Short mmCIF file of C-alpha atoms in Angstrom, two decimals:
data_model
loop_
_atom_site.label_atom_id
_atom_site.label_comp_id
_atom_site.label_asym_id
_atom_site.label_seq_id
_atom_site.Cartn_x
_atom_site.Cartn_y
_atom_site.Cartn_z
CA UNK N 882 -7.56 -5.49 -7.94
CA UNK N 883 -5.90 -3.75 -10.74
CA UNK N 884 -2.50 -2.50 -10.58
CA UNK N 885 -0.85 -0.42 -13.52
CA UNK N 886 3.25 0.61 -13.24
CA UNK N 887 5.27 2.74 -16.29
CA UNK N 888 9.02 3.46 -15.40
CA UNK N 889 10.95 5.73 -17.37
CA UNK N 890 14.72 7.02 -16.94
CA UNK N 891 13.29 9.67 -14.96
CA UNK N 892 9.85 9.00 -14.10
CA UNK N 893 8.01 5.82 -12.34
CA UNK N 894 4.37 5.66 -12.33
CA UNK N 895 2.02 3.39 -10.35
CA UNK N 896 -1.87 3.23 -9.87
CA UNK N 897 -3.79 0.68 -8.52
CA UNK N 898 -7.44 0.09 -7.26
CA UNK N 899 -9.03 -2.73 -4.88
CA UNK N 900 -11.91 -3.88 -3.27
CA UNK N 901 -12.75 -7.04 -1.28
CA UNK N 902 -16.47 -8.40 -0.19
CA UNK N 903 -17.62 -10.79 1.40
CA UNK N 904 -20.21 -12.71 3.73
CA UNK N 905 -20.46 -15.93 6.13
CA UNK N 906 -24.03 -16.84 7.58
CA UNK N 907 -25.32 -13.88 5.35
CA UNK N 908 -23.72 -11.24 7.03
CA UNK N 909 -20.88 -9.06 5.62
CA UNK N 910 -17.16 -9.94 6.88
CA UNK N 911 -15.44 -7.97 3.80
CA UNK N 912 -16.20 -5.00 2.32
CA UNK N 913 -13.36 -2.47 1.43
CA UNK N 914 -12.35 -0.53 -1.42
CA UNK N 915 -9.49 1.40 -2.06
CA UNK N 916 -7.11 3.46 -4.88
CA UNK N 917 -3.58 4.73 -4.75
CA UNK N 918 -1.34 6.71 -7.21
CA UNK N 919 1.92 7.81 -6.94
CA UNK N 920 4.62 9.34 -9.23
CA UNK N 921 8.33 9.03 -8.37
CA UNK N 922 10.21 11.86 -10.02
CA UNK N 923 13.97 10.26 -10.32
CA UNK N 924 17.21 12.75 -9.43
CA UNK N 925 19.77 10.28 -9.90
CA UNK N 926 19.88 6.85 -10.32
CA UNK N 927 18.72 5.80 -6.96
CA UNK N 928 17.02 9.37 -5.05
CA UNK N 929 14.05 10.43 -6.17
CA UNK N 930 10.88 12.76 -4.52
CA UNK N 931 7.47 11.28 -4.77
CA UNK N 932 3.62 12.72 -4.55
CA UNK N 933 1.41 10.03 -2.95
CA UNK N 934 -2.30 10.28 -2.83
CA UNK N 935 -4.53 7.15 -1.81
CA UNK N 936 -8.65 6.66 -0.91
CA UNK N 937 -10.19 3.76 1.21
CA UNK N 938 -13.06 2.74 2.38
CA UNK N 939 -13.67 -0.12 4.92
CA UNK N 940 -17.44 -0.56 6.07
CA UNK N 941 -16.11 -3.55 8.34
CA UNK N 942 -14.03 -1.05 10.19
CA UNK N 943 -16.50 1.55 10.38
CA UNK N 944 -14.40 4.14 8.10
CA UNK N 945 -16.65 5.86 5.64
CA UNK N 946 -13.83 6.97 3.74
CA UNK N 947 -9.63 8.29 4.32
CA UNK N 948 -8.15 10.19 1.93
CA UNK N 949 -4.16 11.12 1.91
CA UNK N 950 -1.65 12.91 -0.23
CA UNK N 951 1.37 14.46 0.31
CA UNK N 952 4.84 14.80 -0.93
CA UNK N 953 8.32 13.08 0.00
CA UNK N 954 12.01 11.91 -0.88
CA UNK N 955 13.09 8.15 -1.50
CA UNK N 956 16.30 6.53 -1.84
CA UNK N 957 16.84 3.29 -3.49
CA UNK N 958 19.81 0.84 -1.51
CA UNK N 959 19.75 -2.07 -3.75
CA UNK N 960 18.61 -1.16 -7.75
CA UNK N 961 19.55 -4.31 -9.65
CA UNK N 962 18.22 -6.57 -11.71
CA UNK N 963 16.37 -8.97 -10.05
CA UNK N 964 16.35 -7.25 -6.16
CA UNK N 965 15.20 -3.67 -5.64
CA UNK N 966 14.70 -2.42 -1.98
CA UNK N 967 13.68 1.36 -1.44
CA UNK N 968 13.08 3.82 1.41
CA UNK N 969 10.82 7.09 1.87
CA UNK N 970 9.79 9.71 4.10
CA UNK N 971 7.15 12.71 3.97
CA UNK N 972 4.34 14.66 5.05
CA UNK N 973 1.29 14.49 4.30
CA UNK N 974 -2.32 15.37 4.72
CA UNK N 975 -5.10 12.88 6.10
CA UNK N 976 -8.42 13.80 5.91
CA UNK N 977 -11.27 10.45 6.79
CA UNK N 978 -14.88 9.76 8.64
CA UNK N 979 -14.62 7.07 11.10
CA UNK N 980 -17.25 6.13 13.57
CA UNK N 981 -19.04 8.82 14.31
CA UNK N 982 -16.17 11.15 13.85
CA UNK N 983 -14.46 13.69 10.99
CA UNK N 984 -11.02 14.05 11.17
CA UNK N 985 -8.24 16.37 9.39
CA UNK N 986 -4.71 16.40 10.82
CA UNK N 987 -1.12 16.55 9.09
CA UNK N 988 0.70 13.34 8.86
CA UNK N 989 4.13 12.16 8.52
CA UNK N 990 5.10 8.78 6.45
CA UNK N 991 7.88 6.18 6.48
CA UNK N 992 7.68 3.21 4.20
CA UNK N 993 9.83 0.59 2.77
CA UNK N 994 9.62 -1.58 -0.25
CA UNK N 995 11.59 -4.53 -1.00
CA UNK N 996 11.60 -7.09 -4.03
CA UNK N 997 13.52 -9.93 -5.45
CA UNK N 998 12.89 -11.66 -8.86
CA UNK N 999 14.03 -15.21 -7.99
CA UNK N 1000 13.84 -16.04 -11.87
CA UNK N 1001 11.33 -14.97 -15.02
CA UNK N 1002 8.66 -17.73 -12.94
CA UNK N 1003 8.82 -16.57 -9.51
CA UNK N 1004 9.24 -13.09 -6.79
CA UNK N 1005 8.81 -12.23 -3.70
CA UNK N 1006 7.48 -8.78 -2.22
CA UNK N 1007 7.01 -6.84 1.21
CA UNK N 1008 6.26 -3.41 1.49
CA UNK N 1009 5.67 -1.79 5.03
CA UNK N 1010 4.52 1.96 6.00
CA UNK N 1011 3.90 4.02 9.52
CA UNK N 1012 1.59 6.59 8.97
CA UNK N 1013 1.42 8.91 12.48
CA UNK N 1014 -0.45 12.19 13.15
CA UNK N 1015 1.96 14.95 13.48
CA UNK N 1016 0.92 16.37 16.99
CA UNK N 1017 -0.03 12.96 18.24
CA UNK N 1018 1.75 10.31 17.18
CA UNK N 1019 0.05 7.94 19.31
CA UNK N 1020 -2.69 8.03 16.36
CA UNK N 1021 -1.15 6.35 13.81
CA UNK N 1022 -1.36 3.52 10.63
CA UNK N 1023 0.69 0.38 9.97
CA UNK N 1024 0.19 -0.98 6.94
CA UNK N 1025 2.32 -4.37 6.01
CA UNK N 1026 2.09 -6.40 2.69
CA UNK N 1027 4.28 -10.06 2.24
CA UNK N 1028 3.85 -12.26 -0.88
CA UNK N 1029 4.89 -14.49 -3.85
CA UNK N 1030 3.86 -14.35 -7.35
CA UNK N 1031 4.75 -17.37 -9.54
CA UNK N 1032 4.36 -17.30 -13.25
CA UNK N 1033 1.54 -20.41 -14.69
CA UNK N 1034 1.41 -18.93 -18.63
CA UNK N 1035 2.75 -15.81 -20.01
CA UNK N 1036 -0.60 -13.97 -18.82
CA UNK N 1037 -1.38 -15.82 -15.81
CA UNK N 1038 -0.09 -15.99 -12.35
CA UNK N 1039 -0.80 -17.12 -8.99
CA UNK N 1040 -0.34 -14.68 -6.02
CA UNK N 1041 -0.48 -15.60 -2.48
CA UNK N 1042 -0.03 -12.91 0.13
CA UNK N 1043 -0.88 -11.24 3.35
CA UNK N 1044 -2.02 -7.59 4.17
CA UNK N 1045 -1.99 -6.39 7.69
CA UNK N 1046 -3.34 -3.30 8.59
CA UNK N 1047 -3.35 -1.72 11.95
CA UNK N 1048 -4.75 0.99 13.16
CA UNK N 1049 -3.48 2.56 16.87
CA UNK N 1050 -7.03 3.93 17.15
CA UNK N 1051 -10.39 2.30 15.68
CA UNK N 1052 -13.58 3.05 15.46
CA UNK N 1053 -15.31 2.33 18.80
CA UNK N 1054 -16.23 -1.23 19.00
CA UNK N 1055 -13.57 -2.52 16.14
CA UNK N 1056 -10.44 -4.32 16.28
CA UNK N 1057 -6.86 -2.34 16.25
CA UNK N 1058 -5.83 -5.07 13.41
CA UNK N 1059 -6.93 -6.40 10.31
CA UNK N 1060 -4.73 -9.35 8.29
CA UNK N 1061 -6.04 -11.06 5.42
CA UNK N 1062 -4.62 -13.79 3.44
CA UNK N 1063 -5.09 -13.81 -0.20
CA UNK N 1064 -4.63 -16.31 -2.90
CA UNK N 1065 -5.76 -15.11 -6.47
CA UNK N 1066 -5.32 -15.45 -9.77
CA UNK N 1067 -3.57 -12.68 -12.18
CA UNK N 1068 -3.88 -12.01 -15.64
CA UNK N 1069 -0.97 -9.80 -17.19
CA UNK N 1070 -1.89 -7.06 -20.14
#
């Protein structure tokens, strides 16, 4: 993974890419790749409108690809030093092949992000999102992320977390949820 943020007094940038593989008994268990970007444009010290856009791929799940973007407003609650927890909500556009099947439908998207930076050695993170389809929200995404990162050097870390992503309505002949555990090593530019 590689994950890039930039805040500014009225700008916050963050990018990121992924990808996972992996194989037991020579057959593939992982294989998923993935990009995000989003800018949050800052009104005041805590509102701020975003543009999201974000790519995956999953050959486990039987998605070819899923692309999104779309715009929407966030409020920070808590903007301190060491704890930060935000809200959004917007539309957006989803556009992905999975299975056999091509999809394009208008979404709408509620997320939440929460940190706290216990000290300069060690934080904590969750992030959680609902993605449904406009007309039927029955189809929809859940995507949930829960870790700690604690500092070993000045450029290295260890992060241990879990991702859990759900989807309402698979691929035929996949599972609804997918939760991996991660423990990896980070080196800090």
């Amino acid at each position: 993974a590689l994950d890039s943020d930039k805040k500014t007094p009225v700008n916050e940038y963050s990018l990121g890419a992924s990808g996972a593989y992996g194989s037991q008994d020579s057959q593939d268990n992982v294989n998923n790749y993935g990009a995000y970007g989003q800018w949050n444009h800052l009104f005041s010290d805590r509102l701020y409108s975003y543009v999201r856009a974000e790519a995956k791929r999953d050959l486990i799940a039987d998605l070819d690809y899923r692309f999104s973007i779309g715009p929407g407003a966030g409020y920070y609650w808590i903007k301190g030093t060491n704890t930060t927890l935000s809200t959004e909500a917007g539309a957006g556009f989803q556009d992905e092949h999975l299975g056999a099947d091509y999809n394009s439908f208008a979404t709408f998207r509620l997320a939440e992000n929460f940190e706290h930076k216990f000290n300069d050695h060690a934080r904590f993170w969750q992030k959680a999102e609902w993605i449904p389809q406009v007309d039927q929200v029955d189809n929809y995404l859940v995507n949930f992320e829960a870790g700690i990162e604690t500092t070993l050097t000045k450029t290295i870390s260890l992060k241990t977390f879990v991702i859990d992503n759900y989807a309402s309505r698979p691929a035929a002949g996949r599972l609804k949820n997918d939760v991996k555990l991660v423990s990896a090593l980070t080196y800090n530019f």
